[in-house]
Amino acid sequence: MTAPALIVLAHGSRDPRSAATVHSLVKCLREMRDDLRIEASFLDHCPPKPLRVIDKLSAEGVEEIVILPLLLSTAFHAQVDIPAVVDEARSRYPEVRIIASDVLGYDDSLLDVLDRRMRAELKDGRVRELDALVLACAGSSDQQANAAVARLARLWGQRHKLPVTAAFTAAATPSPAEAVLQWRLEGRRHVAVGSFFLAPGILPDRAEQTARKAGAVAVSRPLGVSAEVARLVLLRYGVAGLDLLTLAAPAPRPQLVRTA
């Protein structure tokens, strides 16, 4: 039986570096799983849109699709935009079994990637001492999503035996700059900021610029493409693929009837 196709659905950005990162991730995934049909798509700002990809896959005879939201947060986009895409896709393509996986989420395994990015930044900046950390994320009006960031920040701090603050670039406080300033007011002069974003873009740039102005000695690069991110994508895909088995059978494809 053919495995379901995988559509990686990212938010999208006006910054071309963001889409380039998503396409690089899809290339990495294809190299890891050359038996799967894997496509990239975006909710906004850049093509292709998910329904356009599903249209292409349906025309090629694909019967099962897993849509994987390339998101860290379970907030608005995961709760509203993704279900809307799935509902519309199922309505348009009743012959295709379609399901959305869980978002990537603030998974502990991504701290390994964050540590590598931070070590590279500390080495480049010749920073040898740290006395506090800030974990910079996008932020949300959803308190549960922000609580997940705070939990991950605590785990990161425990790894390095350093105090840490969770900070947000939008919709919540403190901002990365405010978090850095607070640590400095408490006498901690060597504060590093971990950029917990999947790809470069407006928000990571804002976090870096404002945090450095506030006195951060280092700001890591976004997570980007890594084996950990790719494995997490495939894990979410695998679970959703099993869930497909519980869906009702789709409507049969129309058959052409030959007449004499």
mmCIF file of C-alpha atoms in Angstrom:
data_model
loop_
_atom_site.group_PDB
_atom_site.id
_atom_site.type_symbol
_atom_site.label_atom_id
_atom_site.label_comp_id
_atom_site.label_asym_id
_atom_site.label_seq_id
_atom_site.Cartn_x
_atom_site.Cartn_y
_atom_site.Cartn_z
ATOM 1 C CA MET A 1 0.000 0.000 0.000
ATOM 2 C CA THR A 2 1.372 3.430 -0.956
ATOM 3 C CA ALA A 3 2.234 5.687 1.982
ATOM 4 C CA PRO A 4 0.259 8.942 2.286
ATOM 5 C CA ALA A 5 1.725 12.009 0.627
ATOM 6 C CA LEU A 6 3.139 14.607 2.990
ATOM 7 C CA ILE A 7 2.422 18.314 2.565
ATOM 8 C CA VAL A 8 4.588 20.510 4.775
ATOM 9 C CA LEU A 9 2.454 23.578 5.443
ATOM 10 C CA ALA A 10 4.404 26.620 6.675
ATOM 11 C CA HIS A 11 3.001 29.992 7.657
ATOM 12 C CA GLY A 12 4.910 31.877 4.969
ATOM 13 C CA SER A 13 6.729 35.202 5.079
ATOM 14 C CA ARG A 14 7.588 38.145 2.876
ATOM 15 C CA ASP A 15 11.209 37.413 3.710
ATOM 16 C CA PRO A 16 12.544 35.057 1.001
ATOM 17 C CA ARG A 17 14.906 33.417 3.504
ATOM 18 C CA SER A 18 11.895 31.866 5.218
ATOM 19 C CA ALA A 19 10.577 30.075 2.125
ATOM 20 C CA ALA A 20 14.120 29.027 1.205
ATOM 21 C CA THR A 21 14.442 27.355 4.614
ATOM 22 C CA VAL A 22 11.167 25.462 4.134
ATOM 23 C CA HIS A 23 12.208 24.231 0.693
ATOM 24 C CA SER A 24 15.586 23.162 2.100
ATOM 25 C CA LEU A 25 13.801 21.215 4.816
ATOM 26 C CA VAL A 26 11.613 19.479 2.230
ATOM 27 C CA LYS A 27 14.754 18.570 0.280
ATOM 28 C CA CYS A 28 16.256 17.113 3.462
ATOM 29 C CA LEU A 29 13.068 15.130 4.129
ATOM 30 C CA ARG A 30 13.060 13.727 0.611
ATOM 31 C CA GLU A 31 16.635 12.550 1.067
ATOM 32 C CA MET A 32 15.687 10.844 4.334
ATOM 33 C CA ARG A 33 12.503 9.274 2.922
ATOM 34 C CA ASP A 34 12.809 8.869 -0.818
ATOM 35 C CA ASP A 35 9.801 6.538 -0.698
ATOM 36 C CA LEU A 36 7.456 9.420 0.200
ATOM 37 C CA ARG A 37 5.851 12.100 -1.923
ATOM 38 C CA ILE A 38 6.693 15.319 -0.044
ATOM 39 C CA GLU A 39 5.638 18.836 -1.042
ATOM 40 C CA ALA A 40 5.971 22.316 0.458
ATOM 41 C CA SER A 41 3.104 24.802 0.797
ATOM 42 C CA PHE A 42 2.358 28.073 2.595
ATOM 43 C CA LEU A 43 -0.621 29.659 4.296
ATOM 44 C CA ASP A 44 0.305 33.178 3.261
ATOM 45 C CA HIS A 45 2.730 35.471 1.433
ATOM 46 C CA CYS A 46 4.233 32.961 -1.000
ATOM 47 C CA PRO A 47 3.189 30.080 -3.257
ATOM 48 C CA PRO A 48 2.126 27.375 -3.479
ATOM 49 C CA LYS A 49 -1.008 27.393 -1.358
ATOM 50 C CA PRO A 50 -1.986 24.012 0.148
ATOM 51 C CA LEU A 51 -5.136 23.580 -1.957
ATOM 52 C CA ARG A 52 -3.083 24.103 -5.105
ATOM 53 C CA VAL A 53 -0.754 21.294 -4.037
ATOM 54 C CA ILE A 54 -3.664 19.024 -3.125
ATOM 55 C CA ASP A 55 -5.230 19.716 -6.521
ATOM 56 C CA LYS A 56 -2.023 18.550 -8.193
ATOM 57 C CA LEU A 57 -1.721 15.445 -6.030
ATOM 58 C CA SER A 58 -5.369 14.518 -6.549
ATOM 59 C CA ALA A 59 -4.991 14.848 -10.304
ATOM 60 C CA GLU A 60 -2.066 12.421 -10.102
ATOM 61 C CA GLY A 61 -4.206 9.861 -8.297
ATOM 62 C CA VAL A 62 -2.920 10.337 -4.747
ATOM 63 C CA GLU A 63 -5.577 9.004 -2.357
ATOM 64 C CA GLU A 64 -4.159 9.879 1.089
ATOM 65 C CA ILE A 65 -2.521 13.083 2.292
ATOM 66 C CA VAL A 66 -1.062 14.199 5.606
ATOM 67 C CA ILE A 67 -0.819 17.963 6.062
ATOM 68 C CA LEU A 68 1.902 18.821 8.541
ATOM 69 C CA PRO A 69 1.690 22.338 10.041
ATOM 70 C CA LEU A 70 5.282 23.577 10.256
ATOM 71 C CA LEU A 71 4.463 25.575 13.367
ATOM 72 C CA LEU A 72 5.884 25.679 16.875
ATOM 73 C CA SER A 73 2.771 27.048 18.544
ATOM 74 C CA THR A 74 -0.643 25.435 18.936
ATOM 75 C CA ALA A 75 -2.288 28.880 18.939
ATOM 76 C CA PHE A 76 -4.404 30.700 16.316
ATOM 77 C CA HIS A 77 -2.976 29.287 13.085
ATOM 78 C CA ALA A 78 -3.103 25.735 14.413
ATOM 79 C CA GLN A 79 -6.577 26.131 15.884
ATOM 80 C CA VAL A 80 -8.238 28.105 13.079
ATOM 81 C CA ASP A 81 -6.284 28.280 9.819
ATOM 82 C CA ILE A 82 -5.183 24.648 9.601
ATOM 83 C CA PRO A 83 -8.640 23.132 10.324
ATOM 84 C CA ALA A 84 -10.122 25.522 7.738
ATOM 85 C CA VAL A 85 -7.652 24.273 5.122
ATOM 86 C CA VAL A 86 -8.448 20.647 5.947
ATOM 87 C CA ASP A 87 -12.222 21.230 5.849
ATOM 88 C CA GLU A 88 -12.062 22.977 2.488
ATOM 89 C CA ALA A 89 -9.742 20.323 1.059
ATOM 90 C CA ARG A 90 -12.048 17.509 2.143
ATOM 91 C CA SER A 91 -15.004 19.346 0.619
ATOM 92 C CA ARG A 92 -13.213 19.901 -2.694
ATOM 93 C CA TYR A 93 -11.633 16.449 -2.892
ATOM 94 C CA PRO A 94 -14.038 13.932 -1.298
ATOM 95 C CA GLU A 95 -12.177 11.085 -3.015
ATOM 96 C CA VAL A 96 -8.969 11.889 -1.074
ATOM 97 C CA ARG A 97 -8.424 11.017 2.581
ATOM 98 C CA ILE A 98 -6.872 14.098 4.191
ATOM 99 C CA ILE A 99 -5.730 14.685 7.753
ATOM 100 C CA ALA A 100 -3.622 17.282 9.549
ATOM 101 C CA SER A 101 -0.920 16.159 11.951
ATOM 102 C CA ASP A 102 -0.033 17.876 15.184
ATOM 103 C CA VAL A 103 2.208 20.933 14.870
ATOM 104 C CA LEU A 104 5.910 20.455 15.547
ATOM 105 C CA GLY A 105 5.437 22.169 18.897
ATOM 106 C CA TYR A 106 8.019 23.238 21.451
ATOM 107 C CA ASP A 107 9.553 19.789 21.540
ATOM 108 C CA ASP A 108 12.476 19.096 23.891
ATOM 109 C CA SER A 109 14.538 17.609 21.047
ATOM 110 C CA LEU A 110 14.786 21.046 19.444
ATOM 111 C CA LEU A 111 16.889 22.243 22.370
ATOM 112 C CA ASP A 112 19.754 20.238 20.871
ATOM 113 C CA VAL A 113 19.511 22.371 17.739
ATOM 114 C CA LEU A 114 19.273 25.550 19.810
ATOM 115 C CA ASP A 115 22.420 24.602 21.724
ATOM 116 C CA ARG A 116 24.367 24.070 18.493
ATOM 117 C CA ARG A 117 23.252 27.424 17.131
ATOM 118 C CA MET A 118 24.185 29.094 20.409
ATOM 119 C CA ARG A 119 27.618 27.445 20.610
ATOM 120 C CA ALA A 120 28.376 28.636 17.084
ATOM 121 C CA GLU A 121 27.358 32.185 17.986
ATOM 122 C CA LEU A 122 29.388 32.192 21.203
ATOM 123 C CA LYS A 123 32.424 30.921 19.313
ATOM 124 C CA ASP A 124 32.099 33.547 16.579
ATOM 125 C CA GLY A 125 31.675 36.301 19.170
ATOM 126 C CA ARG A 126 34.459 34.914 21.400
ATOM 127 C CA VAL A 127 32.054 34.889 24.322
ATOM 128 C CA ARG A 128 33.405 32.674 27.125
ATOM 129 C CA GLU A 129 31.108 33.522 30.006
ATOM 130 C CA LEU A 130 27.330 33.580 30.468
ATOM 131 C CA ASP A 131 25.319 34.331 33.575
ATOM 132 C CA ALA A 132 21.750 34.386 32.185
ATOM 133 C CA LEU A 133 19.716 33.240 29.181
ATOM 134 C CA VAL A 134 16.673 34.493 27.288
ATOM 135 C CA LEU A 135 14.573 32.201 25.085
ATOM 136 C CA ALA A 136 13.042 34.336 22.323
ATOM 137 C CA CYS A 137 9.887 33.073 20.579
ATOM 138 C CA ALA A 138 7.099 34.567 18.483
ATOM 139 C CA GLY A 139 4.500 34.882 21.254
ATOM 140 C CA SER A 140 0.737 34.493 21.206
ATOM 141 C CA SER A 141 -2.452 35.754 22.844
ATOM 142 C CA ASP A 142 -3.037 32.100 23.754
ATOM 143 C CA GLN A 143 -1.757 31.658 27.301
ATOM 144 C CA GLN A 144 -1.343 27.906 26.936
ATOM 145 C CA ALA A 145 0.968 28.413 23.971
ATOM 146 C CA ASN A 146 3.055 30.888 25.957
ATOM 147 C CA ALA A 147 3.121 28.492 28.904
ATOM 148 C CA ALA A 148 4.672 25.871 26.614
ATOM 149 C CA VAL A 149 7.450 28.349 25.808
ATOM 150 C CA ALA A 150 8.010 29.019 29.513
ATOM 151 C CA ARG A 151 8.285 25.273 30.166
ATOM 152 C CA LEU A 152 10.849 24.873 27.400
ATOM 153 C CA ALA A 153 12.802 27.852 28.739
ATOM 154 C CA ARG A 154 12.990 26.203 32.164
ATOM 155 C CA LEU A 155 14.316 23.005 30.620
ATOM 156 C CA TRP A 156 16.930 24.967 28.689
ATOM 157 C CA GLY A 157 18.058 26.758 31.807
ATOM 158 C CA GLN A 158 18.303 23.476 33.725
ATOM 159 C CA ARG A 159 20.556 22.070 31.009
ATOM 160 C CA HIS A 160 23.084 24.836 31.542
ATOM 161 C CA LYS A 161 22.450 25.634 35.203
ATOM 162 C CA LEU A 162 21.640 29.223 34.298
ATOM 163 C CA PRO A 163 18.615 31.423 35.037
ATOM 164 C CA VAL A 164 16.429 31.906 31.983
ATOM 165 C CA THR A 165 13.530 34.103 30.909
ATOM 166 C CA ALA A 166 10.989 33.253 28.195
ATOM 167 C CA ALA A 167 10.503 36.288 25.927
ATOM 168 C CA PHE A 168 8.151 37.083 23.060
ATOM 169 C CA THR A 169 8.394 39.285 19.994
ATOM 170 C CA ALA A 170 4.623 39.856 19.762
ATOM 171 C CA ALA A 171 1.326 39.492 21.683
ATOM 172 C CA ALA A 172 2.962 38.796 25.055
ATOM 173 C CA THR A 173 5.599 40.121 27.421
ATOM 174 C CA PRO A 174 8.425 40.492 28.157
ATOM 175 C CA SER A 175 10.057 41.214 24.828
ATOM 176 C CA PRO A 176 13.600 39.880 24.284
ATOM 177 C CA ALA A 177 15.010 43.372 24.862
ATOM 178 C CA GLU A 178 13.030 43.787 28.083
ATOM 179 C CA ALA A 179 14.202 40.395 29.325
ATOM 180 C CA VAL A 180 17.843 41.262 28.621
ATOM 181 C CA LEU A 181 17.493 44.640 30.340
ATOM 182 C CA GLN A 182 15.927 43.036 33.410
ATOM 183 C CA TRP A 183 18.835 40.628 33.780
ATOM 184 C CA ARG A 184 21.300 43.489 33.411
ATOM 185 C CA LEU A 185 19.470 45.518 36.066
ATOM 186 C CA GLU A 186 19.973 42.540 38.364
ATOM 187 C CA GLY A 187 23.709 42.681 37.719
ATOM 188 C CA ARG A 188 24.018 39.944 35.124
ATOM 189 C CA ARG A 189 26.227 41.324 32.342
ATOM 190 C CA HIS A 190 26.672 38.295 30.112
ATOM 191 C CA VAL A 191 23.208 37.513 28.760
ATOM 192 C CA ALA A 192 22.674 35.354 25.663
ATOM 193 C CA VAL A 193 19.457 35.094 23.662
ATOM 194 C CA GLY A 194 18.358 31.858 22.018
ATOM 195 C CA SER A 195 16.366 32.488 18.838
ATOM 196 C CA PHE A 196 13.658 29.818 18.916
ATOM 197 C CA PHE A 197 12.236 30.370 15.450
ATOM 198 C CA LEU A 198 12.155 27.833 12.645
ATOM 199 C CA ALA A 199 13.429 30.185 9.954
ATOM 200 C CA PRO A 200 14.882 33.660 9.450
ATOM 201 C CA GLY A 201 12.416 36.493 9.019
ATOM 202 C CA ILE A 202 11.015 39.724 10.410
ATOM 203 C CA LEU A 203 10.421 38.500 13.966
ATOM 204 C CA PRO A 204 13.816 36.820 14.476
ATOM 205 C CA ASP A 205 15.524 39.906 13.039
ATOM 206 C CA ARG A 206 13.572 42.148 15.415
ATOM 207 C CA ALA A 207 14.462 39.936 18.363
ATOM 208 C CA GLU A 208 18.151 40.007 17.498
ATOM 209 C CA GLN A 209 18.386 43.739 16.813
ATOM 210 C CA THR A 210 16.527 44.838 19.939
ATOM 211 C CA ALA A 211 18.245 42.294 22.199
ATOM 212 C CA ARG A 212 21.704 43.383 21.067
ATOM 213 C CA LYS A 213 20.805 47.026 21.633
ATOM 214 C CA ALA A 214 19.697 46.063 25.134
ATOM 215 C CA GLY A 215 23.117 44.549 25.815
ATOM 216 C CA ALA A 216 22.910 40.861 24.855
ATOM 217 C CA VAL A 217 26.398 39.450 24.316
ATOM 218 C CA ALA A 218 25.107 36.849 21.835
ATOM 219 C CA VAL A 219 21.952 36.035 19.882
ATOM 220 C CA SER A 220 21.791 32.656 18.165
ATOM 221 C CA ARG A 221 20.517 32.081 14.656
ATOM 222 C CA PRO A 222 17.053 30.534 14.105
ATOM 223 C CA LEU A 223 16.809 26.745 14.241
ATOM 224 C CA GLY A 224 16.752 26.292 10.467
ATOM 225 C CA VAL A 225 17.186 22.902 8.805
ATOM 226 C CA SER A 226 18.502 20.081 10.954
ATOM 227 C CA ALA A 227 18.207 16.339 11.426
ATOM 228 C CA GLU A 228 16.231 16.942 14.634
ATOM 229 C CA VAL A 229 13.623 19.094 12.890
ATOM 230 C CA ALA A 230 13.344 16.596 10.028
ATOM 231 C CA ARG A 231 12.947 13.641 12.405
ATOM 232 C CA LEU A 232 10.260 15.505 14.331
ATOM 233 C CA VAL A 233 8.387 16.193 11.083
ATOM 234 C CA LEU A 234 8.505 12.506 10.193
ATOM 235 C CA LEU A 235 7.374 11.517 13.690
ATOM 236 C CA ARG A 236 4.318 13.774 13.467
ATOM 237 C CA TYR A 237 3.662 12.444 9.950
ATOM 238 C CA GLY A 238 3.816 8.833 11.141
ATOM 239 C CA VAL A 239 1.299 9.356 13.927
ATOM 240 C CA ALA A 240 -1.089 11.179 11.590
ATOM 241 C CA GLY A 241 -0.707 8.411 9.021
ATOM 242 C CA LEU A 242 -1.974 5.901 11.570
ATOM 243 C CA ASP A 243 -4.876 8.218 12.380
ATOM 244 C CA LEU A 244 -5.849 8.164 8.711
ATOM 245 C CA LEU A 245 -6.859 4.544 9.151
ATOM 246 C CA THR A 246 -9.718 5.613 11.426
ATOM 247 C CA LEU A 247 -11.217 8.048 8.926
ATOM 248 C CA ALA A 248 -14.303 7.055 7.000
ATOM 249 C CA ALA A 249 -13.658 5.690 3.558
ATOM 250 C CA PRO A 250 -13.673 8.447 0.931
ATOM 251 C CA ALA A 251 -16.103 8.651 -1.933
ATOM 252 C CA PRO A 252 -14.966 6.512 -4.871
ATOM 253 C CA ARG A 253 -13.378 8.211 -7.829
ATOM 254 C CA PRO A 254 -15.766 8.481 -10.785
ATOM 255 C CA GLN A 255 -15.161 5.813 -13.404
ATOM 256 C CA LEU A 256 -15.299 6.440 -17.129
ATOM 257 C CA VAL A 257 -17.905 4.250 -18.793
ATOM 258 C CA ARG A 258 -17.191 3.190 -22.321
ATOM 259 C CA THR A 259 -20.099 3.141 -24.713
ATOM 260 C CA ALA A 260 -20.310 1.047 -27.813
#
